[in-house]
Amino acid sequence: LPPLLSYLYDLDQEKSVPFTIADDDVFTINAPLVTMSVIALILILVNLLHPSFGAVSDADGADDADEARTNAVDDDGDSSRAAGGLRWRDLGVSLEPCAASAAALALDEDDNDNNGRPRRRRLDDSDWLLHPSSGFIKVGSLCGVIGPSGAGKTSFLSALGGTTPRGSGVYLTGSVWYEECPPGKATMGCHRCHLSQQEGDIALLSQHDNFFSMLTPRESLEFAAYLESQKQTKHSPANKGGNSRENHDHKQRAERKLASLGLLGVADRRIGDQTKIDGGGRSGHLGNFGWGRMTIRGRSELNRRSGGGLSGGERRRLSVALELITEPKIFLADEPTTGLDSSQAEKVVRLISTLARERNVPSVCTLHQPKSSIWRTLDQIILLAPGGKMCYAGDRENAIAYFKNIGYECPENTNPAEFFIDLVTIDTDDPAQALIDEARIDLLHHRFLQSCITDHIWPPPDSDSKATAKQQPQNERQLGHTTKKRLSSLYRLLRTKVRNMVNGINRFGALLQRSWRQNIRDGRVIMIRLGASVLQAWLFSNIFKSVRSDKSLTGSIADRIALLTYGVINMSIMALMKTLDLFGKERSVVVREQMRSNYSSLEYLLAKVFAEIPLDSFFALVFATILKHLTGLRSSMLTLMKTYCLMTVTSVSLGFAIGSVTSSVESAMSAGIPVMVIFMVVGIINPSGASSDNPPSRIMEWLKLGSPIKWAIEALVTAEFRGMVFGEKERGRWGQLEDLPRWGALAMVRDGDNILKNLGLGTAEYPDLMKNLAMLSGFYLLMSWFGLSYFGPSFIDTEAV
């Protein structure tokens, strides 16, 4: 290691680093080399322990391969790409594996290999969700995908964007790539490159708008721009050793996006939650902190218009702004007009069309029923019939003439979009008419495939896009076989690791700030939880009135156990339910951000832990404090506070673990409630006592080990009864203990230690139980990290099919 680091130091400082080897093989080196050795060892240890921290993409550090990528579009929307666009070949989605090509379907023959043997069996129409097709969308144009329900519009968009889930049970055929053609060069001279969600090449606008409801549009955009400035993508010049100005102007980028999309008027209004009656924007004014320093105008605007949140059109424009923060190569929108009136829908489509022209990127959006003005906004259209049969793909201006030539003329004063959709719609109510409709659709589909071959619309099949897309990176990977180049690559890798670690810390800080605002600004929920903690502590103290300092100890033994048990169950369920709800609501946003590799699972989890656990622990402290003051519990105030706080932390960690393997609030609640009920049943102390004759089964023992309620109850009961001595005032006339329970493990006990022995806690110690509870919390956090890392969405890559 010292000779290697000496050479690395020489590369960095451009000067020699002398060191000698003594007779006893002991190195004599200077101080800078020692420093570099320590840094290298630390980096190696960090990388071995958890390499995901600070590493947001497998492409980090691959500087040689990154230099082959095309330069990114600048913030003003200017582009050096004068031609090219999005192209796909034989793209299809089926329920069974199949390698059929669109050309083979057009010629009504099987897709054969070089020996004339079919590669796969021919699939029926019912096996296709999207029949194979090929096409091209020019840069700067807006293509609308239209068709009736069940035509495969969303499947087509998912296949283009590489977001088809692996667990969906479908198979993809074909390839998708992006072509960049320099000005004045032929089509064959275009550079082909594979598109990646992680590298920010694809902007995908989903049907539903997902935000952090307590943030403002300005804060949301600044946060997204900040993450993009920290991420080392293939488009970033930071990988080449330079300092990108995007690391410093994320606020300016957010302001430009707000201005260009007409959101400056609501930039400081909370986004809100449309599932709530008032929109979710009016939630009190706790923590009205801006991303930076908010101006007086912004603060007054937030206070005046915080109620109700953003409107549907404003939320849609904000979604567009968040997708465009990455400066993508293509823009995909799935039903961008969903939930909007006709006027707002037209504005959104015109906005996407304008952005496509200004940024010179191909844009594709699925439309359910576009009106005439939206139809005229489109540059190209794709007409899909049920089963994903493509009946037309090309310029909008040529669509009417094309269908007229094959015998289907659009009547005058008729919206062409409605006419074309009706042309490929099947009347399922009339079986006879359904057969006629299916025959017409098959004819349109077959004629379109044949026209594509006749007009040479499809690219020649002699050059595989996958090999072309990967050719340059593979050739570049062959570089560096010499020792010097390998050492140089290692040096750059070390520098990249350091940079990624620093960026990881910065991303963690940004995530922590966002999570804290989302929690602290929801004033209504905070006040409800605070009131519930106070009310339940008061309620429990009045239910178990025998737990008083002026009451007999022997008469309150059972009530003390019940009081501590109900308190643990109450606080653990409150913490778990809140965590599952909030974690589930954030899941869609986190998935979208992790698809772009904006941050790692560890960074997000640590931010959630530091943002939510302090607030949850505060409610536990309030509950424990009031419960101590209103009752006569023997345990000290510090003991109650520590136990309830740690129990709350463990319940929150359990909520993280459950939420990490679920995809929505509903699924998280459905899984979390039964789990908590099971842990509650196995965690409650049996009043009949422990019996050596009937030991619990192995499964019950494992369930008990995983129950935070069990460890918290046992810790509190042990602290309460350990060393308890019954005084003379508890004894009757004949020296017997009065008011003792007459049944179970609590009958005729002598002191507190005897109670613990009968309950099976004779050898239990409070510090050991708390240690077990802390270890369980750490175990659930590790499960959360594992769930976020390996149970996230996985997609079928069209490059690999």
PDB file of C-alpha atoms in Angstrom, residues 470-655:
ATOM      1  CA  LYS A 470     -23.213  -0.720 -25.570  1.00  0.00           C
ATOM      2  CA  GLN A 471     -20.389  -0.775 -28.086  1.00  0.00           C
ATOM      3  CA  GLN A 472     -18.640   2.406 -27.050  1.00  0.00           C
ATOM      4  CA  PRO A 473     -18.765   1.817 -23.269  1.00  0.00           C
ATOM      5  CA  GLN A 474     -17.484  -1.747 -23.754  1.00  0.00           C
ATOM      6  CA  ASN A 475     -14.614  -0.520 -25.887  1.00  0.00           C
ATOM      7  CA  GLU A 476     -13.800   2.083 -23.318  1.00  0.00           C
ATOM      8  CA  ARG A 477     -13.794  -0.498 -20.575  1.00  0.00           C
ATOM      9  CA  GLN A 478     -10.998  -2.223 -22.401  1.00  0.00           C
ATOM     10  CA  LEU A 479      -8.786   0.775 -21.758  1.00  0.00           C
ATOM     11  CA  GLY A 480      -6.481   0.973 -18.808  1.00  0.00           C
ATOM     12  CA  HIS A 481      -4.731  -2.361 -19.160  1.00  0.00           C
ATOM     13  CA  THR A 482      -1.395  -0.806 -18.425  1.00  0.00           C
ATOM     14  CA  THR A 483      -0.246  -0.412 -14.856  1.00  0.00           C
ATOM     15  CA  LYS A 484      -0.141   3.344 -15.015  1.00  0.00           C
ATOM     16  CA  LYS A 485      -3.669   3.655 -16.318  1.00  0.00           C
ATOM     17  CA  ARG A 486      -4.949   1.216 -13.736  1.00  0.00           C
ATOM     18  CA  LEU A 487      -3.304   3.166 -10.941  1.00  0.00           C
ATOM     19  CA  SER A 488      -4.727   6.374 -12.358  1.00  0.00           C
ATOM     20  CA  SER A 489      -8.187   4.801 -12.442  1.00  0.00           C
ATOM     21  CA  LEU A 490      -7.779   3.692  -8.820  1.00  0.00           C
ATOM     22  CA  TYR A 491      -6.753   7.187  -7.822  1.00  0.00           C
ATOM     23  CA  ARG A 492      -9.787   8.696  -9.520  1.00  0.00           C
ATOM     24  CA  LEU A 493     -11.939   6.046  -7.869  1.00  0.00           C
ATOM     25  CA  LEU A 494     -10.641   7.051  -4.433  1.00  0.00           C
ATOM     26  CA  ARG A 495     -11.324  10.700  -5.150  1.00  0.00           C
ATOM     27  CA  THR A 496     -14.822   9.801  -6.366  1.00  0.00           C
ATOM     28  CA  LYS A 497     -15.479   7.815  -3.182  1.00  0.00           C
ATOM     29  CA  VAL A 498     -14.517  10.806  -1.060  1.00  0.00           C
ATOM     30  CA  ARG A 499     -16.713  13.095  -3.145  1.00  0.00           C
ATOM     31  CA  ASN A 500     -19.628  10.663  -2.929  1.00  0.00           C
ATOM     32  CA  MET A 501     -19.275  10.404   0.845  1.00  0.00           C
ATOM     33  CA  VAL A 502     -19.399  14.181   1.163  1.00  0.00           C
ATOM     34  CA  ASN A 503     -22.393  14.304  -1.181  1.00  0.00           C
ATOM     35  CA  GLY A 504     -24.041  11.557   0.858  1.00  0.00           C
ATOM     36  CA  ILE A 505     -23.744  13.659   4.007  1.00  0.00           C
ATOM     37  CA  ASN A 506     -25.209  16.641   2.163  1.00  0.00           C
ATOM     38  CA  ARG A 507     -28.095  14.560   0.859  1.00  0.00           C
ATOM     39  CA  PHE A 508     -28.732  13.231   4.350  1.00  0.00           C
ATOM     40  CA  GLY A 509     -28.965  16.799   5.631  1.00  0.00           C
ATOM     41  CA  ALA A 510     -31.451  17.746   2.924  1.00  0.00           C
ATOM     42  CA  LEU A 511     -33.570  14.639   3.567  1.00  0.00           C
ATOM     43  CA  LEU A 512     -33.527  15.309   7.300  1.00  0.00           C
ATOM     44  CA  GLN A 513     -34.677  18.878   6.742  1.00  0.00           C
ATOM     45  CA  ARG A 514     -37.536  17.765   4.491  1.00  0.00           C
ATOM     46  CA  SER A 515     -38.712  15.025   6.864  1.00  0.00           C
ATOM     47  CA  TRP A 516     -38.556  17.361   9.844  1.00  0.00           C
ATOM     48  CA  ARG A 517     -40.668  19.980   8.073  1.00  0.00           C
ATOM     49  CA  GLN A 518     -43.203  17.389   7.004  1.00  0.00           C
ATOM     50  CA  ASN A 519     -43.580  16.336  10.647  1.00  0.00           C
ATOM     51  CA  ILE A 520     -43.350  19.607  12.521  1.00  0.00           C
ATOM     52  CA  ARG A 521     -45.613  21.605  10.191  1.00  0.00           C
ATOM     53  CA  ASP A 522     -48.584  19.289  10.609  1.00  0.00           C
ATOM     54  CA  GLY A 523     -49.821  21.233  13.608  1.00  0.00           C
ATOM     55  CA  ARG A 524     -53.215  19.591  13.721  1.00  0.00           C
ATOM     56  CA  VAL A 525     -51.773  16.095  14.047  1.00  0.00           C
ATOM     57  CA  ILE A 526     -49.270  17.285  16.639  1.00  0.00           C
ATOM     58  CA  MET A 527     -51.972  18.837  18.792  1.00  0.00           C
ATOM     59  CA  ILE A 528     -54.172  15.745  18.480  1.00  0.00           C
ATOM     60  CA  ARG A 529     -51.349  13.442  19.521  1.00  0.00           C
ATOM     61  CA  LEU A 530     -50.362  15.740  22.384  1.00  0.00           C
ATOM     62  CA  GLY A 531     -53.949  15.925  23.614  1.00  0.00           C
ATOM     63  CA  ALA A 532     -54.333  12.159  23.296  1.00  0.00           C
ATOM     64  CA  SER A 533     -51.199  11.569  25.377  1.00  0.00           C
ATOM     65  CA  VAL A 534     -52.415  13.866  28.144  1.00  0.00           C
ATOM     66  CA  LEU A 535     -55.982  12.553  28.064  1.00  0.00           C
ATOM     67  CA  GLN A 536     -54.999   8.895  28.128  1.00  0.00           C
ATOM     68  CA  ALA A 537     -52.597   9.391  31.036  1.00  0.00           C
ATOM     69  CA  TRP A 538     -55.397  11.104  32.978  1.00  0.00           C
ATOM     70  CA  LEU A 539     -57.880   8.399  31.970  1.00  0.00           C
ATOM     71  CA  PHE A 540     -55.638   5.539  33.091  1.00  0.00           C
ATOM     72  CA  SER A 541     -54.961   7.231  36.428  1.00  0.00           C
ATOM     73  CA  ASN A 542     -58.690   7.459  37.104  1.00  0.00           C
ATOM     74  CA  ILE A 543     -59.432   3.913  35.982  1.00  0.00           C
ATOM     75  CA  PHE A 544     -56.802   2.441  38.310  1.00  0.00           C
ATOM     76  CA  LYS A 545     -57.458   4.587  41.371  1.00  0.00           C
ATOM     77  CA  SER A 546     -55.886   2.096  43.727  1.00  0.00           C
ATOM     78  CA  VAL A 547     -52.438   3.022  42.372  1.00  0.00           C
ATOM     79  CA  ARG A 548     -51.927   5.888  44.807  1.00  0.00           C
ATOM     80  CA  SER A 549     -49.225   6.632  47.342  1.00  0.00           C
ATOM     81  CA  ASP A 550     -51.837   6.799  50.128  1.00  0.00           C
ATOM     82  CA  LYS A 551     -53.363   3.443  49.223  1.00  0.00           C
ATOM     83  CA  SER A 552     -52.347  -0.052  50.292  1.00  0.00           C
ATOM     84  CA  LEU A 553     -49.622  -1.646  48.175  1.00  0.00           C
ATOM     85  CA  THR A 554     -51.175  -5.094  48.432  1.00  0.00           C
ATOM     86  CA  GLY A 555     -54.502  -3.811  47.134  1.00  0.00           C
ATOM     87  CA  SER A 556     -52.934  -2.250  44.033  1.00  0.00           C
ATOM     88  CA  ILE A 557     -50.679  -5.073  42.796  1.00  0.00           C
ATOM     89  CA  ALA A 558     -52.947  -6.175  39.941  1.00  0.00           C
ATOM     90  CA  ASP A 559     -53.830  -2.581  39.057  1.00  0.00           C
ATOM     91  CA  ARG A 560     -50.176  -1.605  38.831  1.00  0.00           C
ATOM     92  CA  ILE A 561     -49.488  -4.367  36.324  1.00  0.00           C
ATOM     93  CA  ALA A 562     -52.591  -3.450  34.318  1.00  0.00           C
ATOM     94  CA  LEU A 563     -51.744   0.258  34.361  1.00  0.00           C
ATOM     95  CA  LEU A 564     -48.228  -0.301  33.063  1.00  0.00           C
ATOM     96  CA  THR A 565     -49.457  -2.802  30.460  1.00  0.00           C
ATOM     97  CA  TYR A 566     -52.165  -0.539  29.027  1.00  0.00           C
ATOM     98  CA  GLY A 567     -49.778   2.373  28.928  1.00  0.00           C
ATOM     99  CA  VAL A 568     -47.263   0.403  26.872  1.00  0.00           C
ATOM    100  CA  ILE A 569     -49.910  -0.903  24.461  1.00  0.00           C
ATOM    101  CA  ASN A 570     -51.401   2.555  24.012  1.00  0.00           C
ATOM    102  CA  MET A 571     -48.144   4.367  23.208  1.00  0.00           C
ATOM    103  CA  SER A 572     -46.779   1.592  20.996  1.00  0.00           C
ATOM    104  CA  ILE A 573     -49.911   1.455  18.820  1.00  0.00           C
ATOM    105  CA  MET A 574     -49.999   5.241  18.468  1.00  0.00           C
ATOM    106  CA  ALA A 575     -46.372   5.343  17.334  1.00  0.00           C
ATOM    107  CA  LEU A 576     -46.765   2.408  14.940  1.00  0.00           C
ATOM    108  CA  MET A 577     -49.947   3.666  13.256  1.00  0.00           C
ATOM    109  CA  LYS A 578     -48.530   7.145  12.727  1.00  0.00           C
ATOM    110  CA  THR A 579     -45.340   5.745  11.238  1.00  0.00           C
ATOM    111  CA  LEU A 580     -47.185   3.402   8.875  1.00  0.00           C
ATOM    112  CA  ASP A 581     -49.452   6.197   7.671  1.00  0.00           C
ATOM    113  CA  LEU A 582     -46.680   8.709   7.045  1.00  0.00           C
ATOM    114  CA  PHE A 583     -44.279   6.147   5.624  1.00  0.00           C
ATOM    115  CA  GLY A 584     -46.930   4.867   3.226  1.00  0.00           C
ATOM    116  CA  LYS A 585     -47.831   8.352   1.993  1.00  0.00           C
ATOM    117  CA  GLU A 586     -44.196   9.127   1.268  1.00  0.00           C
ATOM    118  CA  ARG A 587     -43.565   5.807  -0.441  1.00  0.00           C
ATOM    119  CA  SER A 588     -44.632   6.913  -3.933  1.00  0.00           C
ATOM    120  CA  VAL A 589     -42.446  10.033  -3.765  1.00  0.00           C
ATOM    121  CA  VAL A 590     -39.466   8.076  -2.446  1.00  0.00           C
ATOM    122  CA  VAL A 591     -39.843   5.447  -5.172  1.00  0.00           C
ATOM    123  CA  ARG A 592     -39.840   8.160  -7.828  1.00  0.00           C
ATOM    124  CA  GLU A 593     -36.708   9.732  -6.373  1.00  0.00           C
ATOM    125  CA  GLN A 594     -34.904   6.437  -5.902  1.00  0.00           C
ATOM    126  CA  MET A 595     -35.661   5.462  -9.495  1.00  0.00           C
ATOM    127  CA  ARG A 596     -33.361   8.345 -10.390  1.00  0.00           C
ATOM    128  CA  SER A 597     -30.791   7.310  -7.768  1.00  0.00           C
ATOM    129  CA  ASN A 598     -31.115  10.664  -6.031  1.00  0.00           C
ATOM    130  CA  TYR A 599     -30.112   9.096  -2.715  1.00  0.00           C
ATOM    131  CA  SER A 600     -29.527   5.715  -1.141  1.00  0.00           C
ATOM    132  CA  SER A 601     -31.866   3.775   1.125  1.00  0.00           C
ATOM    133  CA  LEU A 602     -29.537   4.254   4.090  1.00  0.00           C
ATOM    134  CA  GLU A 603     -29.540   8.035   3.716  1.00  0.00           C
ATOM    135  CA  TYR A 604     -33.335   8.150   3.580  1.00  0.00           C
ATOM    136  CA  LEU A 605     -33.751   5.810   6.555  1.00  0.00           C
ATOM    137  CA  LEU A 606     -31.322   7.741   8.743  1.00  0.00           C
ATOM    138  CA  ALA A 607     -33.096  10.983   7.886  1.00  0.00           C
ATOM    139  CA  LYS A 608     -36.454   9.459   8.860  1.00  0.00           C
ATOM    140  CA  VAL A 609     -35.022   8.164  12.131  1.00  0.00           C
ATOM    141  CA  PHE A 610     -33.573  11.507  13.185  1.00  0.00           C
ATOM    142  CA  ALA A 611     -36.673  13.424  12.073  1.00  0.00           C
ATOM    143  CA  GLU A 612     -39.454  11.284  13.534  1.00  0.00           C
ATOM    144  CA  ILE A 613     -38.056   9.591  16.632  1.00  0.00           C
ATOM    145  CA  PRO A 614     -37.462  12.842  18.605  1.00  0.00           C
ATOM    146  CA  LEU A 615     -41.051  13.951  18.035  1.00  0.00           C
ATOM    147  CA  ASP A 616     -42.484  10.537  18.942  1.00  0.00           C
ATOM    148  CA  SER A 617     -40.274  10.397  22.023  1.00  0.00           C
ATOM    149  CA  PHE A 618     -41.634  13.783  23.100  1.00  0.00           C
ATOM    150  CA  PHE A 619     -45.182  12.399  23.287  1.00  0.00           C
ATOM    151  CA  ALA A 620     -43.896   9.415  25.258  1.00  0.00           C
ATOM    152  CA  LEU A 621     -42.206  11.795  27.708  1.00  0.00           C
ATOM    153  CA  VAL A 622     -45.424  13.761  28.153  1.00  0.00           C
ATOM    154  CA  PHE A 623     -47.385  10.575  28.810  1.00  0.00           C
ATOM    155  CA  ALA A 624     -44.843   9.232  31.307  1.00  0.00           C
ATOM    156  CA  THR A 625     -44.575  12.567  33.150  1.00  0.00           C
ATOM    157  CA  ILE A 626     -48.319  13.007  33.639  1.00  0.00           C
ATOM    158  CA  LEU A 627     -48.783   9.348  34.540  1.00  0.00           C
ATOM    159  CA  LYS A 628     -46.136   9.638  37.265  1.00  0.00           C
ATOM    160  CA  HIS A 629     -47.686  12.787  38.744  1.00  0.00           C
ATOM    161  CA  LEU A 630     -51.235  11.420  38.784  1.00  0.00           C
ATOM    162  CA  THR A 631     -50.461   7.955  40.182  1.00  0.00           C
ATOM    163  CA  GLY A 632     -48.434   6.407  42.972  1.00  0.00           C
ATOM    164  CA  LEU A 633     -46.103   4.275  40.879  1.00  0.00           C
ATOM    165  CA  ARG A 634     -42.914   3.303  42.698  1.00  0.00           C
ATOM    166  CA  SER A 635     -40.743   3.597  39.595  1.00  0.00           C
ATOM    167  CA  SER A 636     -38.856   6.850  39.321  1.00  0.00           C
ATOM    168  CA  MET A 637     -39.731   9.492  36.784  1.00  0.00           C
ATOM    169  CA  LEU A 638     -36.502   8.790  34.895  1.00  0.00           C
ATOM    170  CA  THR A 639     -37.271   5.063  34.694  1.00  0.00           C
ATOM    171  CA  LEU A 640     -40.738   5.664  33.262  1.00  0.00           C
ATOM    172  CA  MET A 641     -39.453   8.200  30.746  1.00  0.00           C
ATOM    173  CA  LYS A 642     -36.597   5.997  29.550  1.00  0.00           C
ATOM    174  CA  THR A 643     -38.770   2.916  29.155  1.00  0.00           C
ATOM    175  CA  TYR A 644     -41.656   4.583  27.341  1.00  0.00           C
ATOM    176  CA  CYS A 645     -39.281   6.494  25.065  1.00  0.00           C
ATOM    177  CA  LEU A 646     -37.289   3.417  24.094  1.00  0.00           C
ATOM    178  CA  MET A 647     -40.497   1.447  23.597  1.00  0.00           C
ATOM    179  CA  THR A 648     -41.748   4.207  21.264  1.00  0.00           C
ATOM    180  CA  VAL A 649     -38.475   4.148  19.331  1.00  0.00           C
ATOM    181  CA  THR A 650     -38.800   0.381  18.878  1.00  0.00           C
ATOM    182  CA  SER A 651     -42.418   0.719  17.688  1.00  0.00           C
ATOM    183  CA  VAL A 652     -41.380   3.384  15.181  1.00  0.00           C
ATOM    184  CA  SER A 653     -38.587   1.099  13.980  1.00  0.00           C
ATOM    185  CA  LEU A 654     -41.122  -1.702  13.578  1.00  0.00           C
ATOM    186  CA  GLY A 655     -43.264   0.676  11.524  1.00  0.00           C
TER     187      GLY A 655
END
